[in-house]
Coordinates of C-alpha atoms and ligand atoms in Angstrom, one line a residue:
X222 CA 22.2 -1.8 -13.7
X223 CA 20.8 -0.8 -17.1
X224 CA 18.8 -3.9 -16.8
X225 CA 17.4 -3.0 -13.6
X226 CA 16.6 0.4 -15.0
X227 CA 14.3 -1.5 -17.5
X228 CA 12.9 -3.2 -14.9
X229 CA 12.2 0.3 -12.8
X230 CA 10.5 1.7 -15.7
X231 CA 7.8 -0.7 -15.5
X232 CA 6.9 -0.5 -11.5
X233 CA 8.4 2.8 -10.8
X234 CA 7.1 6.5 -11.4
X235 CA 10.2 8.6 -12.1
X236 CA 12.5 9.8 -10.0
X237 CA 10.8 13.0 -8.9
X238 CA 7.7 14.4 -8.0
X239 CA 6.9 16.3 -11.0
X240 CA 6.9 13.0 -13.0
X241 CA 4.9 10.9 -10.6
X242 CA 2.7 13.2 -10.7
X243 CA 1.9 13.1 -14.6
X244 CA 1.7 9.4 -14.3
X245 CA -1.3 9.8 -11.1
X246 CA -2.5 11.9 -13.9
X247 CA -3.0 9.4 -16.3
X248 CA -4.1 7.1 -14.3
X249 CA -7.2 9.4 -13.0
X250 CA -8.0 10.0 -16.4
X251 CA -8.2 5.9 -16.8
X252 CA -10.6 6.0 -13.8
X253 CA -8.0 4.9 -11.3
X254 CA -7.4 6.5 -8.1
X255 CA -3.8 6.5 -6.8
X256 CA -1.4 6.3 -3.9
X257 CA 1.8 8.0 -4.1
X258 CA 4.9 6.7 -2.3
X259 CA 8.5 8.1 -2.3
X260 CA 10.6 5.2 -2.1
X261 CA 12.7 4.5 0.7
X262 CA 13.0 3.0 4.6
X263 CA 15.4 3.5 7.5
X264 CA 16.1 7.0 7.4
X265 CA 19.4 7.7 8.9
X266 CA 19.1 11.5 10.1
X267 CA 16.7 14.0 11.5
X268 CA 17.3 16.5 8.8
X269 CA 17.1 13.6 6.3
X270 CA 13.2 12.7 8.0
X271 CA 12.2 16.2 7.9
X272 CA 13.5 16.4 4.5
X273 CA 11.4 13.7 3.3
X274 CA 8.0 15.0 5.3
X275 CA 8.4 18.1 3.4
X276 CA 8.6 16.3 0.2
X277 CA 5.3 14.4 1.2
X278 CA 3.6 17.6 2.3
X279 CA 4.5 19.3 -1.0
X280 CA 2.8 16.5 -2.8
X281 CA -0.6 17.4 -0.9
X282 CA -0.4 20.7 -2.0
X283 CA 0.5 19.5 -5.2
X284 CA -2.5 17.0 -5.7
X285 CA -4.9 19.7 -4.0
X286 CA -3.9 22.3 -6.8
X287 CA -4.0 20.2 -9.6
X288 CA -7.3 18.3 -8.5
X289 CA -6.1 14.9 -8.5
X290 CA -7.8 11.4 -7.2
X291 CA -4.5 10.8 -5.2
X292 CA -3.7 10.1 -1.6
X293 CA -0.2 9.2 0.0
X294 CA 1.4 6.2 1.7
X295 CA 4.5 6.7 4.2
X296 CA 6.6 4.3 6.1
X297 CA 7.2 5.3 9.9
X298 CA 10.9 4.3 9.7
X299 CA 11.1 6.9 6.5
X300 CA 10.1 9.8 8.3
X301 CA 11.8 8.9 11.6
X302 CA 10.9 5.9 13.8
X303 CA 14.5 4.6 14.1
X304 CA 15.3 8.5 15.1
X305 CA 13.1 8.3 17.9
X306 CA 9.7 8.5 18.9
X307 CA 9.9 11.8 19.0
X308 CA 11.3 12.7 15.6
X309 CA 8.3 10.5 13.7
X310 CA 5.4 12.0 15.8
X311 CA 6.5 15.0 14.9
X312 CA 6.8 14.2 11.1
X313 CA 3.4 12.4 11.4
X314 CA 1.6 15.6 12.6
X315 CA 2.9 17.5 10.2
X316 CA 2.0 15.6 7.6
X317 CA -1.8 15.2 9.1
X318 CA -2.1 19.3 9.5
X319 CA -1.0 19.2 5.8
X320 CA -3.8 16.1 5.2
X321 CA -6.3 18.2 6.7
X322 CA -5.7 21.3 5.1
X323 CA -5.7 19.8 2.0
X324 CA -8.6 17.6 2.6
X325 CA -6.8 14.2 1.9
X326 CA -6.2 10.6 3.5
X327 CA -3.0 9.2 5.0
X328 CA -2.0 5.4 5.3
X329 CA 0.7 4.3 7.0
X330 CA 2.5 1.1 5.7
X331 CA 3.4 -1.2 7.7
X332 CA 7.2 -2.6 8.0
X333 CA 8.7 -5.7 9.8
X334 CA 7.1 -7.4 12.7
X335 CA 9.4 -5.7 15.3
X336 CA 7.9 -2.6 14.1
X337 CA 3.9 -3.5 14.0
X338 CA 3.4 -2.5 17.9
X339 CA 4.9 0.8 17.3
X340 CA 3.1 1.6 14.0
X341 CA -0.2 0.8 15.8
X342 CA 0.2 3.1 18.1
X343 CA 1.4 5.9 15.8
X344 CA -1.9 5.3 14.2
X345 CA -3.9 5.3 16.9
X346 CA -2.5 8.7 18.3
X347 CA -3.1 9.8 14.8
X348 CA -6.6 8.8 14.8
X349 CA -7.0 11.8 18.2
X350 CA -6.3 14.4 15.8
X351 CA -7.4 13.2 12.3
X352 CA -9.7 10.7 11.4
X353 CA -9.1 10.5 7.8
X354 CA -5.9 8.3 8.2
X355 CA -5.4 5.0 7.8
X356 CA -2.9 1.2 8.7
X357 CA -2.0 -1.3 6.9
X358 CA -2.6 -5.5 8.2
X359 CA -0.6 -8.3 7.3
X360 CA -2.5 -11.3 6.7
X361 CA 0.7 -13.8 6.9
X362 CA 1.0 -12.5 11.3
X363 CA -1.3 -15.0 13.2
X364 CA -1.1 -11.5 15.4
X365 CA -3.5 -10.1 13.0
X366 CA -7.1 -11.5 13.6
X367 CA -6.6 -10.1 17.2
X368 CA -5.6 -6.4 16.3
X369 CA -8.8 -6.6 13.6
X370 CA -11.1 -7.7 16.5
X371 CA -9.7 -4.4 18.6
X372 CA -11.2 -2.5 15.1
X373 CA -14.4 -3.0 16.0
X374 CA -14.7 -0.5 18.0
X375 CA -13.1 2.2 16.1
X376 CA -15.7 3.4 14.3
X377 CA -14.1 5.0 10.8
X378 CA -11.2 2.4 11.0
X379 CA -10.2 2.1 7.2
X380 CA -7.0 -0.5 6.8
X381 CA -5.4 -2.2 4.0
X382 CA -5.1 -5.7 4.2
X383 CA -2.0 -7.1 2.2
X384 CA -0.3 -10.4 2.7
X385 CA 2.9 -8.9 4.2
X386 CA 6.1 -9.0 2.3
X387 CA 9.0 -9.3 4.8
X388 CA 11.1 -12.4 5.8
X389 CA 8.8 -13.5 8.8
X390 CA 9.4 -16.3 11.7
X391 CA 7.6 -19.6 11.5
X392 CA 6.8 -18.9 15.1
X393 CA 5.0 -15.7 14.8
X394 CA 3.8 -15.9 10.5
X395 CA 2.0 -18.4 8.7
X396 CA 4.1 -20.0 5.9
X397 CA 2.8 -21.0 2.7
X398 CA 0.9 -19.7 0.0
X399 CA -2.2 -21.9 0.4
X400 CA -2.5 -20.9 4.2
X401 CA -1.7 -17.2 3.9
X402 CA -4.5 -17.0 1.1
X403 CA -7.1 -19.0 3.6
X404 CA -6.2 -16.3 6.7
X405 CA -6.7 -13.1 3.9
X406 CA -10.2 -14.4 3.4
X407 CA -10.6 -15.1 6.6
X408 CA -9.7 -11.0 7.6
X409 CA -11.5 -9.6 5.1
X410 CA -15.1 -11.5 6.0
X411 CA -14.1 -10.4 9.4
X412 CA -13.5 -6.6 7.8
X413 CA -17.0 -7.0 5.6
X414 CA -19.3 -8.5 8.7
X415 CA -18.0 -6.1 11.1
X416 CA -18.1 -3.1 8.6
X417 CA -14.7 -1.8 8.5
X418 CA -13.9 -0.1 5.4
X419 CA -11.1 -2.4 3.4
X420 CA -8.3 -2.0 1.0
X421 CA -7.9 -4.9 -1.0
X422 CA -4.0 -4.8 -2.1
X423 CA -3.1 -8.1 -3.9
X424 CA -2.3 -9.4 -7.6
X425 CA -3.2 -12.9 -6.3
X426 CA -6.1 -13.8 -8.8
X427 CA -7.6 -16.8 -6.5
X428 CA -8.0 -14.0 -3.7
X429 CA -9.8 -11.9 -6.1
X430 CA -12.3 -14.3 -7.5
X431 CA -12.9 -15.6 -3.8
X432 CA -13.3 -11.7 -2.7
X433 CA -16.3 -11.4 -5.3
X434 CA -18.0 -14.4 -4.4
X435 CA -17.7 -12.9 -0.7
X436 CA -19.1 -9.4 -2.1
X437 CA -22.1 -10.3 -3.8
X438 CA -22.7 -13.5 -0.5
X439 CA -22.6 -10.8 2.0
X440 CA -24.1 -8.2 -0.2
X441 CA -21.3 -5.5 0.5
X442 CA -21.6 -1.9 -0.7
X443 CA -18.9 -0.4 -2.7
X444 CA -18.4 2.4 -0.4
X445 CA -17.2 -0.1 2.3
X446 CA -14.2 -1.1 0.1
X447 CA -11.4 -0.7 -2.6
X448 CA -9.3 -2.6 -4.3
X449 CA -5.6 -1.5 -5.0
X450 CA -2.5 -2.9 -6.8
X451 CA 1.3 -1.9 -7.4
X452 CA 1.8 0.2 -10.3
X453 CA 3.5 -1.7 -13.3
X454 CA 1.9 -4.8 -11.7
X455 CA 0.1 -7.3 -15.1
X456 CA -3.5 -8.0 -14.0
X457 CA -5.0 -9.9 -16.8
X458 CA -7.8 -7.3 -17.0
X459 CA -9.1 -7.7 -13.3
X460 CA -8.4 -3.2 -13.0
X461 CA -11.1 -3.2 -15.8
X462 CA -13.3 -5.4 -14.6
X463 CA -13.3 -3.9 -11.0
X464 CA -14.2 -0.7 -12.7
X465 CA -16.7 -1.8 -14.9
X466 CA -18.3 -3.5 -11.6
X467 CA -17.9 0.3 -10.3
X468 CA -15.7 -0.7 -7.4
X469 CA -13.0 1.7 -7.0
X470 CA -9.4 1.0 -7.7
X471 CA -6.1 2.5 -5.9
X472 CA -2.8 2.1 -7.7
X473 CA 0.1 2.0 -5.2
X474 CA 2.8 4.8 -7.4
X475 CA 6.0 4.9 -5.7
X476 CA 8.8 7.0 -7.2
X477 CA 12.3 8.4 -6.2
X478 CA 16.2 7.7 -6.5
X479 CA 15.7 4.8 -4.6
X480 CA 14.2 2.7 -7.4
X481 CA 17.3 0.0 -8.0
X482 CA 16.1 -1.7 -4.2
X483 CA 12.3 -1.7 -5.2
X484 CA 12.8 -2.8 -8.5
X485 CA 15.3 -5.6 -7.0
X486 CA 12.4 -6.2 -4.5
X487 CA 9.6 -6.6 -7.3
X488 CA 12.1 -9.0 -9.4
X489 CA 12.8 -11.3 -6.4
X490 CA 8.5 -11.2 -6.2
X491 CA 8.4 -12.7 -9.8
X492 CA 11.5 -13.8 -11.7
X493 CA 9.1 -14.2 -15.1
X494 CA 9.3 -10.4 -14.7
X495 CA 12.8 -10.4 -16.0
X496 CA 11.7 -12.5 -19.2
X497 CA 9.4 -10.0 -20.2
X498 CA 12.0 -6.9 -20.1
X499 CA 14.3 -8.9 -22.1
X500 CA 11.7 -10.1 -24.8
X501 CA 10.4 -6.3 -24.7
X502 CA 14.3 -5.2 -25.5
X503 CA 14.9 -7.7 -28.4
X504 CA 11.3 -6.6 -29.0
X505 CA 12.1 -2.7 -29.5
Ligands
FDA217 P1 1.4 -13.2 -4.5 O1 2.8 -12.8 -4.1 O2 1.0 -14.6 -4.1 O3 1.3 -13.0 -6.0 C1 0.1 -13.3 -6.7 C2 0.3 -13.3 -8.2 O4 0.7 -12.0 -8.6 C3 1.5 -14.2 -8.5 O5 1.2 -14.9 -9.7 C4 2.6 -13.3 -8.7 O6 3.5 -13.8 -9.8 C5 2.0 -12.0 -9.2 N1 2.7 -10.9 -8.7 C6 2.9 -10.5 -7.4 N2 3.7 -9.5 -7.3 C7 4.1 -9.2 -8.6 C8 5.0 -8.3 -9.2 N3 5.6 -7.4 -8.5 N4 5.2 -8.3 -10.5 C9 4.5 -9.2 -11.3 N5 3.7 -10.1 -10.8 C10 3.5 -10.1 -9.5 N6 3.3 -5.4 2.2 C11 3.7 -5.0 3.5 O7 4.3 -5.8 4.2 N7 3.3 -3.8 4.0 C12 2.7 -2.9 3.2 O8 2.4 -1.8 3.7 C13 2.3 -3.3 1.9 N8 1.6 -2.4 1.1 C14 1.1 -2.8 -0.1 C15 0.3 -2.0 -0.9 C16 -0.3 -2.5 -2.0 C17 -1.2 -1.6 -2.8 C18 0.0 -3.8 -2.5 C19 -0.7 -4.4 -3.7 C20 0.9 -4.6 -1.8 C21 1.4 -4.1 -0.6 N9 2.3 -4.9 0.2 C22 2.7 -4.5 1.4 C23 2.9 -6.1 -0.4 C24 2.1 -7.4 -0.1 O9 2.2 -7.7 1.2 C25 2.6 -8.6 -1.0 O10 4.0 -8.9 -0.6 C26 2.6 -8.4 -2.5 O11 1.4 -7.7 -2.8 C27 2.6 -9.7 -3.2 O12 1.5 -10.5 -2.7 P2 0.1 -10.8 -3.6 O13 -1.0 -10.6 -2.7 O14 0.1 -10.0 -4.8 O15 0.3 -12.4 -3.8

């Protein structure tokens, strides 16, 4: 546990939201914008949803009154989408009268494959009442290419384009590093030609030298993308560099009690992880 702990320290923000907020802090003042998440999936109980959307909301206000660079990323299924249909949309709006009051974005992550249907449509029905919210796209679904081709015609579609990190069927995801890489590239010229604002969320270096070349082939203006990374995550000075290039950069902050499962998460991502705590404890 107490090695896991070491482990949390270096990808999560806390526990609560007073010190997440000091680390979005620090971060602004490196010239990175952030992304706050509270950590956590599958919420069991409508009081436990609400709960939760009350503890996002508070965080708009929060950001709003202490002028940070800061938006927030929710999970459907953490505000209520194994509650019901009902329970969620609720949440959702909520959270979107609190976004526009407080003049601030929302994306929705996007879970499991049985859930991507479901999520779209949330989105969607958010996108009636407030534009400034946005989805995340898993380049590992062969699904994926179609529900980018039904962007087009959403003018002010902004999505994140990740690989996708759940276990995923042969049937309906492309296996295989190599592949998965080849279909990212593949979105994201899709994203650039068709002019759909992108979030580029990976740590794969080959993805970001290849995104680059695509930038400066295509000639793509900074205000058409981001790039954006999980806090704690090394990036061999790539943050810097994207900076210095003046792109914008979005750290991914999640905090909250349930740090021991995304920390778990993170070290099943990249065992070498678990080398560096221990040489940074016999270090100290
Ligand atoms: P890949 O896994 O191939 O890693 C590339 C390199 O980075 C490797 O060398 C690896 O060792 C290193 N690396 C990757 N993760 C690391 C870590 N945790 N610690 C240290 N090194 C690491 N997924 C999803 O399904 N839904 C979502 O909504 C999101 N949201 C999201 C937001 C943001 C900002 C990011 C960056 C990622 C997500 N993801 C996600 C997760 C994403 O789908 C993917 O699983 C991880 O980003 C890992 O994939 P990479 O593209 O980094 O490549």
């Amino acid at each position: 546990m107490s090695f896991v702990r070491a482990i949390a320290g270096r990808y999560v923000a806390g526990e609560t939201p007073e010190e997440a907020l000091v680390v979005v802090k620090e971060l602004n003042k490196k010239g990175f914008s952030a992304t706050l998440d509270i950590l956590g999936e599958h919420t069991k109980t409508a009081e436990a949803a609400v709960a939760i959307t009350d503890q996002y909301a508070g965080l708009y206000e929060e950001i709003k009154k202490q002028g940070l660079d800061c938006n927030l990323s929710i999970k459907p299924t953490h505000i209520g989408l194994d509650i019901g249909e009902n329970c969620v949309s609720e949440n959702l709006m909520k959270l979107l009268k609190k976004a526009a009051k407080t003049d601030n974005f929302l994306r929705i992550d996007m879970e499991d494959s049985t859930l991507t249907d479901q999520t779209i449509e949330l989105w969607n029905h958010c996108q009636m009442d407030y534009l400034k919210v946005g989805i995340v796209f898993q380049a590992y679904l062969y699904r994926t290419e179609n529900d980018l081709k039904n962007l087009i015609k959403n003018s002010g579609a902004n999505f994140r384009l990740c690989k996708g990190i759940y276990q995923e069927s042969p049937d309906i995801a492309i296996q295989g590093r190599r592949k998965i890489n080849s279909n990212f590239l593949k979105l994201l010229r899709f994203a650039f030609e068709y002019k759909i604002y992108v979030g580029i969320a990976t740590h794969d270096l080959e993805i970001l030298g290849n995104s680059y070349a695509m930038i400066a082939e295509l000639n793509i203006p900074s205000n058409m993308f981001e790039f954006q990374v999980l806090y704690g995550v090394p990036m061999s000075g790539w943050l810097e560099k994207h900076l210095e290039n003046g792109y914008k950069v979005r750290i991914y902050v999640p905090y909250g009690k349930d740090w021991y499962e995304y920390s778990m998460r993170r070290l099943k991502e990249n065992p070498n992880i678990a080398g560096y705590i221990l040489k940074d404890l016999f270090r100290r």
